[in-house]
CSV table of C-alpha atoms and ligand atoms in Angstrom, one decimal:
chain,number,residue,atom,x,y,z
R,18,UNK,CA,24.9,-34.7,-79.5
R,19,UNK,CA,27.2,-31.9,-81.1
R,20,UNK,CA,26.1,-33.0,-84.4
R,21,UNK,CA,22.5,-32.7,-83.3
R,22,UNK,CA,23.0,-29.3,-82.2
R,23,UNK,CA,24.7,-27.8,-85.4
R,24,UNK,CA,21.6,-26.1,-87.4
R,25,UNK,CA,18.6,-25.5,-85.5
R,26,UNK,CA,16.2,-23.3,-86.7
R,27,UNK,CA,14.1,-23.7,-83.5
R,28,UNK,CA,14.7,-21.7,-80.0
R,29,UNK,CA,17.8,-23.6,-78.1
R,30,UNK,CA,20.2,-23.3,-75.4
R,31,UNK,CA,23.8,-23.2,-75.5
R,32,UNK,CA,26.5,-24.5,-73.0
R,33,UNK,CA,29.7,-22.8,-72.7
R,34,UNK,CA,32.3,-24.8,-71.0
R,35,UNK,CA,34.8,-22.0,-70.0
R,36,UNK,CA,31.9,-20.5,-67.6
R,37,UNK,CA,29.3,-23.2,-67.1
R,38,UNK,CA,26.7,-20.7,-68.0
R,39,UNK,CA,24.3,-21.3,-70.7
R,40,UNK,CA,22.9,-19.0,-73.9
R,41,UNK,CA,19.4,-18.4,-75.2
R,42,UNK,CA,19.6,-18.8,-79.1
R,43,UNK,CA,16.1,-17.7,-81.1
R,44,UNK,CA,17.5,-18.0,-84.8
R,45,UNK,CA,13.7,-17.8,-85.9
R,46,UNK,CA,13.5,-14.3,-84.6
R,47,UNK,CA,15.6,-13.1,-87.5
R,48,UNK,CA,13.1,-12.5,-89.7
R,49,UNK,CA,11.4,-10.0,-87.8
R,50,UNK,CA,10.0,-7.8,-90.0
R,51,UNK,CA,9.9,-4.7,-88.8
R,52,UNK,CA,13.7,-4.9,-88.8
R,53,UNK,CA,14.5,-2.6,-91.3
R,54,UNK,CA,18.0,-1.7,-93.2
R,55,UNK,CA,19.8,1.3,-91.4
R,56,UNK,CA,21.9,3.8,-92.7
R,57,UNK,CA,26.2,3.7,-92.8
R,58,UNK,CA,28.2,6.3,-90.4
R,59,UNK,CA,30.1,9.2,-92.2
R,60,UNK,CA,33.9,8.1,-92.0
R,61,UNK,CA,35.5,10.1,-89.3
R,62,UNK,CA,38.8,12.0,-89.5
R,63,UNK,CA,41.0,11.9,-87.1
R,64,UNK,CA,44.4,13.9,-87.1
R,65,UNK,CA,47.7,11.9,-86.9
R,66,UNK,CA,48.4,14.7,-84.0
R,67,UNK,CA,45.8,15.9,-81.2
R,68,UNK,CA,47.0,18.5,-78.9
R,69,UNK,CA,44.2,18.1,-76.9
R,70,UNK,CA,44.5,14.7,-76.4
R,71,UNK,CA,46.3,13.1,-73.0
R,72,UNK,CA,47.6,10.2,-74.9
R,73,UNK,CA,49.5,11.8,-77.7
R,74,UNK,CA,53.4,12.5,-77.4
R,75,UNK,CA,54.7,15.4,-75.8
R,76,UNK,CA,51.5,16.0,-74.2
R,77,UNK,CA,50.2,16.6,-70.6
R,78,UNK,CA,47.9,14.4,-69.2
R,79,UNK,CA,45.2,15.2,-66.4
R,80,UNK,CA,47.6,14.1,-63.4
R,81,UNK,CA,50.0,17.0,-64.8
R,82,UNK,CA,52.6,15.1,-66.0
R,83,UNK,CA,53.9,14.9,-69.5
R,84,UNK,CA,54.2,12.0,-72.2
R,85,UNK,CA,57.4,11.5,-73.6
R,86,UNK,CA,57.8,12.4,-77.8
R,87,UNK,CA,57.5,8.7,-77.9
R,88,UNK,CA,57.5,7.2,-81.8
R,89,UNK,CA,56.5,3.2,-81.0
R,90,UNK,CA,54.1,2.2,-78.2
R,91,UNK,CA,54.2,4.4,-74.9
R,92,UNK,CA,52.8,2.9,-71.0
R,93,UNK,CA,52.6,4.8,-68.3
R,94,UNK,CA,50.7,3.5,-64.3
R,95,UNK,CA,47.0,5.0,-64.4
R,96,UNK,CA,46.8,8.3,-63.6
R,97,UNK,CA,43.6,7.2,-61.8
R,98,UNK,CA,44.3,4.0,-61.1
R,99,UNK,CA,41.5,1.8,-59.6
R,100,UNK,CA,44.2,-0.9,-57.7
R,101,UNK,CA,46.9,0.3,-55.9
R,102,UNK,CA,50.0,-2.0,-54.9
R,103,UNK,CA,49.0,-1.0,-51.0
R,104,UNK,CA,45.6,-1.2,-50.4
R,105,UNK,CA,44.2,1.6,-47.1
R,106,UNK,CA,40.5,1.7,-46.0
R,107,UNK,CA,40.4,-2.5,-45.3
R,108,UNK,CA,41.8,-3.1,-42.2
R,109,UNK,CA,42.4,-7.2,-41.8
R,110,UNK,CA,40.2,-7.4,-39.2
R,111,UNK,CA,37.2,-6.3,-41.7
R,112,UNK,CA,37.7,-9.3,-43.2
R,113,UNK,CA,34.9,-11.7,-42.5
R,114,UNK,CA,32.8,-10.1,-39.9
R,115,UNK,CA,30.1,-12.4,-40.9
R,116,UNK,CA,29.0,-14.8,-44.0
R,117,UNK,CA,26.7,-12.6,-45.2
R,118,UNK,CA,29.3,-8.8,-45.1
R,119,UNK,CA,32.2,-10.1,-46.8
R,120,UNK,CA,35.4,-7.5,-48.0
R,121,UNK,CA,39.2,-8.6,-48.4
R,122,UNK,CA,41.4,-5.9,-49.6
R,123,UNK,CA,42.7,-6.3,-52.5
R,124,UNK,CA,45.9,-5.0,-54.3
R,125,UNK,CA,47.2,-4.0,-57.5
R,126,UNK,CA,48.9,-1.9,-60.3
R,127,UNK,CA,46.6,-0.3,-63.7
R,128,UNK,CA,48.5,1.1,-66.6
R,129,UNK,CA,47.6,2.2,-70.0
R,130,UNK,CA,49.6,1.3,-72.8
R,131,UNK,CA,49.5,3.7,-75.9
R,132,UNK,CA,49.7,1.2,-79.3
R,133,UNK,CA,51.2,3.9,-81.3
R,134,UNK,CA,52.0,7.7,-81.3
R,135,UNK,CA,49.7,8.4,-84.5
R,136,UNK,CA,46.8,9.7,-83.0
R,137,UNK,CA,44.6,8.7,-86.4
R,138,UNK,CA,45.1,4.7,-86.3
R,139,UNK,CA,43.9,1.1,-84.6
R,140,UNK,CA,44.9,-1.6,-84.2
R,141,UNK,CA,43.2,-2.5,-87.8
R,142,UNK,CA,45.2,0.2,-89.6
R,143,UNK,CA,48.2,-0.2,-88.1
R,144,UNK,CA,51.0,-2.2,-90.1
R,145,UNK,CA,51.6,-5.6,-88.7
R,146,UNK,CA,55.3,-5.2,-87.4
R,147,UNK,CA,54.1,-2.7,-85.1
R,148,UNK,CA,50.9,-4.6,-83.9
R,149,UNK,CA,54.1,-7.4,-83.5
R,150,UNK,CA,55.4,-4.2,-81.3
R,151,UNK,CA,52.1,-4.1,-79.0
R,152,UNK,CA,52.7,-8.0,-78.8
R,153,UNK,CA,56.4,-7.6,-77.5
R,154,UNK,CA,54.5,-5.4,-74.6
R,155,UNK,CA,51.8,-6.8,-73.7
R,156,UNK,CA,54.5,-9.6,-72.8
R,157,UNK,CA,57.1,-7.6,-71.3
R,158,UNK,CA,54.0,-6.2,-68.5
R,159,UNK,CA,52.7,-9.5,-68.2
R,160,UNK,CA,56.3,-10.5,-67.3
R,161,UNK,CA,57.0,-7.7,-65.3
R,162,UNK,CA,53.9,-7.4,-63.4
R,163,UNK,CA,53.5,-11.0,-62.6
R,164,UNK,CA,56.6,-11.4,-61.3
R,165,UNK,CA,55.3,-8.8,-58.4
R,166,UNK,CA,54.7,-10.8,-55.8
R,167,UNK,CA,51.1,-9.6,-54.5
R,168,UNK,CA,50.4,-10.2,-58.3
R,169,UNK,CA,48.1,-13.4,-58.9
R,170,UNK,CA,46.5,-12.1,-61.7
R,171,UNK,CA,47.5,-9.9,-65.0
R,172,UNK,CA,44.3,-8.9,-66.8
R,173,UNK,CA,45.3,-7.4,-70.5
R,174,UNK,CA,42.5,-5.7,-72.5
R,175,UNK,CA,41.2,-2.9,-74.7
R,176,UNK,CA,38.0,-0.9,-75.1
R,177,UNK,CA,37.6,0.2,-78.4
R,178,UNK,CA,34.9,3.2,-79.6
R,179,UNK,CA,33.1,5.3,-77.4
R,180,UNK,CA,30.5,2.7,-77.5
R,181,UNK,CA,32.7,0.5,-75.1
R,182,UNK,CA,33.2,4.0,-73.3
R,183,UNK,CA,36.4,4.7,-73.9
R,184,UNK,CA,37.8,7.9,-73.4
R,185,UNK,CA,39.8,8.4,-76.1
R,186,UNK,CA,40.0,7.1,-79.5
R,187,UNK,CA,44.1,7.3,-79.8
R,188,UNK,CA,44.7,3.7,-79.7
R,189,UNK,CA,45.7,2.1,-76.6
R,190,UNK,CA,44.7,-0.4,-74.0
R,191,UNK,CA,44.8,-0.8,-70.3
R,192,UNK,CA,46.3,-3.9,-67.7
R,193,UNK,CA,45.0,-4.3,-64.3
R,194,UNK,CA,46.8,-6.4,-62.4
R,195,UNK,CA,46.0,-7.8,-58.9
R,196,UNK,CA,45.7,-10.1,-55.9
R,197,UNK,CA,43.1,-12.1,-56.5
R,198,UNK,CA,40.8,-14.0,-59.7
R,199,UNK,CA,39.2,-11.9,-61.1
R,200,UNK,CA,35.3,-13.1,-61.3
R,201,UNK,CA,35.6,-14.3,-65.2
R,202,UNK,CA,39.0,-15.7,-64.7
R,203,UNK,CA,38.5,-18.0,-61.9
R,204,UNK,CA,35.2,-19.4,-63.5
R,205,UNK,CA,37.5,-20.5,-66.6
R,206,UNK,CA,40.3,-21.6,-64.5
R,207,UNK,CA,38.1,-24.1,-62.2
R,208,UNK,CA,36.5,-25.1,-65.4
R,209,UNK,CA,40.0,-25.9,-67.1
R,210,UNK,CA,40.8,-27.4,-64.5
R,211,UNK,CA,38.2,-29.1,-63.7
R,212,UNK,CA,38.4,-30.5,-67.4
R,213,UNK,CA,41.7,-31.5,-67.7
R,214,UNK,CA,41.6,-33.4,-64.2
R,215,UNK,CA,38.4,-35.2,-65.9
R,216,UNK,CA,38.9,-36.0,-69.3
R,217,UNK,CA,43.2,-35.9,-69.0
R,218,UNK,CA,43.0,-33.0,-72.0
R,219,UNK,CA,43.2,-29.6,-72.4
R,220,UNK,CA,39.5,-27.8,-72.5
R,221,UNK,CA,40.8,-25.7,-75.0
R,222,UNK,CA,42.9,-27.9,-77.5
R,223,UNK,CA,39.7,-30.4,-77.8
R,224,UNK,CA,37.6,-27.4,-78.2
R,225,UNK,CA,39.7,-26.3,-80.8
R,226,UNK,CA,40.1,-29.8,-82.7
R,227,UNK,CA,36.0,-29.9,-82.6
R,228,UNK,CA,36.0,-26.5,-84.5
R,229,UNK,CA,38.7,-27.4,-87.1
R,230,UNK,CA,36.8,-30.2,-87.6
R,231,UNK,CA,33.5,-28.4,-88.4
R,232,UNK,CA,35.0,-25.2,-89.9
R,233,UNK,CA,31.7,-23.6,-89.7
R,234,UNK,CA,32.3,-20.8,-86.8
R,235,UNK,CA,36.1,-20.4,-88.1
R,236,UNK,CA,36.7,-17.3,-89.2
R,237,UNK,CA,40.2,-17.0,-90.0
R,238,UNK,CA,43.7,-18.6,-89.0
R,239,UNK,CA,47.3,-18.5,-89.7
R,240,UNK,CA,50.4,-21.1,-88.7
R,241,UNK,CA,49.6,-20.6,-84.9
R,242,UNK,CA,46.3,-18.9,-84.3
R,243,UNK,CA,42.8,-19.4,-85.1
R,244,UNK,CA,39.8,-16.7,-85.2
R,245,UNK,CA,36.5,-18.1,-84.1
R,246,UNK,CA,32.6,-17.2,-83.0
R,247,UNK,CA,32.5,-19.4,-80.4
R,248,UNK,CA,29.7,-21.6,-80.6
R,249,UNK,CA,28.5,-20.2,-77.2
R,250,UNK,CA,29.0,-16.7,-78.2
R,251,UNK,CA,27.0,-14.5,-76.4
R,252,UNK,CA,27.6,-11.0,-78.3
R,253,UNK,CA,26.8,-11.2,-82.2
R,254,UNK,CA,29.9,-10.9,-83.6
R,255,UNK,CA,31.7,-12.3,-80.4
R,256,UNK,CA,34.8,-14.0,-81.8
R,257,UNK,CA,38.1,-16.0,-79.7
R,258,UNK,CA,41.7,-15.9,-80.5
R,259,UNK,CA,43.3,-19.6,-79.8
R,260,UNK,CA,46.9,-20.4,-79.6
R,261,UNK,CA,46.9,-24.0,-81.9
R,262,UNK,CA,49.9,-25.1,-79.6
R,263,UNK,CA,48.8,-25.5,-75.6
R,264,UNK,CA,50.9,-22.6,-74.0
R,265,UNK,CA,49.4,-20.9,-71.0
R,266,UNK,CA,50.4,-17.6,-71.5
R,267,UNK,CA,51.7,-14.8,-73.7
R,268,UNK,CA,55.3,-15.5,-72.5
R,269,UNK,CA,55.3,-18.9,-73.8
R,270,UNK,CA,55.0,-18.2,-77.7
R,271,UNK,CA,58.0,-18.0,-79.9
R,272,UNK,CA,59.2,-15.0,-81.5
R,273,UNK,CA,57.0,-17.4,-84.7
R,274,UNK,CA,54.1,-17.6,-82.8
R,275,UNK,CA,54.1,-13.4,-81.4
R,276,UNK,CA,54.6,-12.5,-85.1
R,277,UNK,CA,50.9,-14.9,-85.9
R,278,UNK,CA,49.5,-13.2,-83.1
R,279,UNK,CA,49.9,-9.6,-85.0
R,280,UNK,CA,48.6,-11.0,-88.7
R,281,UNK,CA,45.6,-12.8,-86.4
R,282,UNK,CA,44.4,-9.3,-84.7
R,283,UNK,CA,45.3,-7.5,-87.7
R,284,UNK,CA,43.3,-9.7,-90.1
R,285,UNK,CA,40.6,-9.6,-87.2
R,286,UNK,CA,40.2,-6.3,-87.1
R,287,UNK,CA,40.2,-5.4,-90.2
R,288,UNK,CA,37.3,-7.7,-90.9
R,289,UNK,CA,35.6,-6.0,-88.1
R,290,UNK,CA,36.1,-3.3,-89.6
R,291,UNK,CA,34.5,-4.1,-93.1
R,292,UNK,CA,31.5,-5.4,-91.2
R,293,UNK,CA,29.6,-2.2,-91.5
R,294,UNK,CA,32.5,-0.2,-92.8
R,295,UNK,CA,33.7,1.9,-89.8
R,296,UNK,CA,35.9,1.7,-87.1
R,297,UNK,CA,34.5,-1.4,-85.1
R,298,UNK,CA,33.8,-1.0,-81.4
R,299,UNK,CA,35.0,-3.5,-79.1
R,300,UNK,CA,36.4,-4.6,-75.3
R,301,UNK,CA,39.2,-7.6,-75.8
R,302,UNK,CA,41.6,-8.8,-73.8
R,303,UNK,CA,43.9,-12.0,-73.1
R,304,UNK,CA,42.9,-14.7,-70.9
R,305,UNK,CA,46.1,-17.2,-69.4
R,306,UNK,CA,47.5,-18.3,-67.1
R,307,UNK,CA,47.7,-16.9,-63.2
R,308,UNK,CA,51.2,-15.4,-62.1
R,309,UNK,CA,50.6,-17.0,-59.0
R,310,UNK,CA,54.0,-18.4,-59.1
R,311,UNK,CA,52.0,-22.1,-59.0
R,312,UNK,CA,51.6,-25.0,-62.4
R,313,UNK,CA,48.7,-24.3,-64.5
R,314,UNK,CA,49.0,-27.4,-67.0
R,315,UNK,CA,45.2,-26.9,-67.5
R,316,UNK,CA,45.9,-23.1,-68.7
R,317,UNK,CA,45.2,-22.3,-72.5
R,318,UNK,CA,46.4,-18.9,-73.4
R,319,UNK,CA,43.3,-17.2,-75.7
R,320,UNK,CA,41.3,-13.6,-76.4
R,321,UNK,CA,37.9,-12.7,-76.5
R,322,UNK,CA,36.6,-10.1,-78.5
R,323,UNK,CA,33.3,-8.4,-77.2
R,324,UNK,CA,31.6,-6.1,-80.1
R,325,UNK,CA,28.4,-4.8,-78.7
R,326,UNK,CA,27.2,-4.2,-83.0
R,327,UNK,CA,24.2,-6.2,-84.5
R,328,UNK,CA,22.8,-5.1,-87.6
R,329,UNK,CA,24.8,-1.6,-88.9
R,330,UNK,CA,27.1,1.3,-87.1
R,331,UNK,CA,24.5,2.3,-85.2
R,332,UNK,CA,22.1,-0.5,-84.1
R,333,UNK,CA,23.8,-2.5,-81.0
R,334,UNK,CA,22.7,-5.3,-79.2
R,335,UNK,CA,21.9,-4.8,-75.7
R,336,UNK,CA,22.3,-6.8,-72.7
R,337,UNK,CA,18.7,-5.7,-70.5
R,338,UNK,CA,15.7,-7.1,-69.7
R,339,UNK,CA,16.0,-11.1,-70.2
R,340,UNK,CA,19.6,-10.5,-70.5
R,341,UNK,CA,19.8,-9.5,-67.0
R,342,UNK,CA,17.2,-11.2,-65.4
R,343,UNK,CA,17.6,-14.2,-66.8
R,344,UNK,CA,20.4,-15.3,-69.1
R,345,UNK,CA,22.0,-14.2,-72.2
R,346,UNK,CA,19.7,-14.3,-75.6
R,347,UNK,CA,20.7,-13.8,-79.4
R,348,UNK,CA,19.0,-14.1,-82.5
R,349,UNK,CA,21.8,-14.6,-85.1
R,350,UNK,CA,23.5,-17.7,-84.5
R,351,UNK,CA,27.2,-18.0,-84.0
R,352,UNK,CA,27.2,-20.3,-87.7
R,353,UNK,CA,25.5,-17.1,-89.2
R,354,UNK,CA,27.8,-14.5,-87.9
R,355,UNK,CA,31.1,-15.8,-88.6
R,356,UNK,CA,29.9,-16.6,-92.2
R,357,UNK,CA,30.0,-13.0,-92.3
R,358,UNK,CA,32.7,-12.5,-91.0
R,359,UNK,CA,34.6,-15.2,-92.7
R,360,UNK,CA,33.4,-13.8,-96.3
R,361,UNK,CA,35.1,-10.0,-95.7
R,362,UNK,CA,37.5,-9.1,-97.3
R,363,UNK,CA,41.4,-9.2,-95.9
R,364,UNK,CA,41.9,-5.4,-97.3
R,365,UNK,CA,40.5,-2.3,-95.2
R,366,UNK,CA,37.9,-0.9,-96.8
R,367,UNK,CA,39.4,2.6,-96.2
R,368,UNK,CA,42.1,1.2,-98.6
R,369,UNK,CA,40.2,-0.2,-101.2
R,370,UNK,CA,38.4,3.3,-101.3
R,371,UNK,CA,41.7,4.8,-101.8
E,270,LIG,P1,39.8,3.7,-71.7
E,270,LIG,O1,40.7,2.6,-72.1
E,270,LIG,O2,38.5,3.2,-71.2
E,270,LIG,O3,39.6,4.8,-72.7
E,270,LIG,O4,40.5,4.4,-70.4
E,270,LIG,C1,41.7,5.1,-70.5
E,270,LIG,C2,42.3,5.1,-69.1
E,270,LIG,O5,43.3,6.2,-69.1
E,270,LIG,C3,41.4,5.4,-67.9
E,270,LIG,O6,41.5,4.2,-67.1
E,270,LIG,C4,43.3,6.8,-67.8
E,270,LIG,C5,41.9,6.6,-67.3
E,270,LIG,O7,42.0,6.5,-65.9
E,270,LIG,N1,43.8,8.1,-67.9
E,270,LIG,C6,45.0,8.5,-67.4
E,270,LIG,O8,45.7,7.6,-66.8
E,270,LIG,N2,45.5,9.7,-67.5
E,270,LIG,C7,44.8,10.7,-68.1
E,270,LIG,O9,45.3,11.8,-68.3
E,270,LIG,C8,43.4,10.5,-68.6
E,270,LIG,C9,43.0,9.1,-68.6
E,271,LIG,ZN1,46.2,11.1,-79.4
């Protein structure tokens, strides 16, 4: 059956197993031919220093306050926080009224987390030790944060480009944490769950031995992680980060293992990056384990990275009509795309220009 499935050229549905929902793949559509080539973006400049913008050191945000002259990676609660750790408006009683007018309050704490105080860099550009910095972070607020106890759930992520819409293109990423699963989150937990309770593996680690096998969506790895399309990708260059050991969450890996992480997402990047030679728009974030305080033996720590890019800097792939309606098309097919990937170069191409 999975061989089967490998190289159709034919129209064919995808399972993924970490959502039970299925994708529409048309690899025939391709050869459209009105599809024409499209041009490259001018490179942008960016300063190193913006005093205009709210994330830089020393600066004022829109809440009044002021960053500190902070010189390695900077968080601060949401000035506009969309959780807050006591929840008003939702009395108790609200609760269930009926089956069909359903609200529970919910509870939580957002912050942003600055990656670096050089207005001008990503993640991509940025040298590895201090992606390893980000890393040490992401684990200290996972930490922190889940040890709240109204905290069930610590969501880590980052939009990239005003594409994505984010506000600002100093690097940084957000963490909203809260009470309950979020929707995405609690479809992959029952699923690994569900799996592990079934077949007595992990989801994850089978998934990954199936892949290492085939080697055809890998599209990079080091000692502990590996960089894939998944072969249910929905987005075109849609890629997952997987631990190779089973650890549930960030706070599990070894100072080894947190150093991997950094070369993965900077090799990552960077290849994103050389795609279409600009600064590559994406939301990712970290999926693992709840900090509900309970086991999750079923839990495999991993990141998904969303690009919404097809074909060039400027033509994206949008999820309407069908998309929306129905369920989730694509025309390149997950083989296709990390081929691409997988044959960039390790170098930024702002530095091979240099
Ligand atoms: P993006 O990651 O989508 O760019 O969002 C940045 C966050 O920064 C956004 O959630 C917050 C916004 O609420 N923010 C502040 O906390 N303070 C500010 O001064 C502006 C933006
Ligand atoms: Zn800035």
């Amino acid at each position: 059956m999975y061989k089967e499935i490998q190289t159709p050229s034919g129209a064919h549905r995808r399972y993924n197993p970490l959502t039970r929902e299925w994708v529409l793949v048309s690899p025939h559509r391709m050869e459209r031919p009105w599809l024409g080539q499209v041009e490259t973006m001018p490179a942008e400049m960016r300063p190193r220093y913006d005093p205009d913008c709210y994330l830089c050191p020393g600066n004022v945000r829109a809440s009044g306050k002021r960053n500190p002259d902070y010189t390695g990676t900077f968080v601060f609660d949401n000035d506009f926080s969309a959780l807050l750790p006591r929840s008003a408006g939702v009395s108790e009683a609200a609760k269930a009224q009926s089956s069909l007018l359903i609200s529970h309050p919910e509870r939580g704490l957002c912050r942003v987390i600055c990656f670096s105080p050089r207005h001008d860099l990503t993640l991509a550009e940025m040298p590895v030790e201090h992606i390893r910095n980000v890393v040490d972070v992401w684990i200290e607020q996972y930490a922190e944060l889940g040890a709240l106890s109204f905290i069930n759930y610590v969501q880590i992520f980052e939009n990239k480009g005003e594409m994505m819409g984010a506000s600002n293109p100093h690097p940084h990423g957000q963490i909203w944490a809260n009470e309950s699963l979020p929707t995405e989150v609690f479809k992959e937990n029952m699923a690994q769950q569900d799996y592990l309770h079934e077949a007595g593996h992990c989801l994850l680690c089978d998934y990954l031995m199936l892949e290492r096998m085939e080697g055809t969506r890998i599209v990079l790895e080091n000692d502990h992680f590996v960089a894939l399309v998944p072969f249910w990708a929905i987005w075109p260059f849609e890629t997952m980060v997987l631990s190779k050991r089973h650890v549930p969450s960030l706070t599990h890996l070894n100072q080894d293992e947190r150093d991997s992480l950094a070369d993965v997402l900077k090799r990552l990047t960077i290849r994103y990056d050389n795609l279409f030679q600009i600064s590559f728009p994406y939301s990712m974030g970290f999926h693992q384990q709840p900090t509900d305080g309970l086991p999750h033996p079923a839990w495999h720590l991993h990141a998904h990275f969303y690009p919404p890019l097809l074909r060039s800097a400027t033509v994206r792939k949008f999820m309407v009509g069908y998309e929306m309606l129905a369920q989730p098309q694509r025309d390149l097919t997950a083989e296709a795309a990390a081929e691409r990937l997988r044959e960039l170069p390790d170098v930024h191409y702002k530095e091979r220009s240099q």
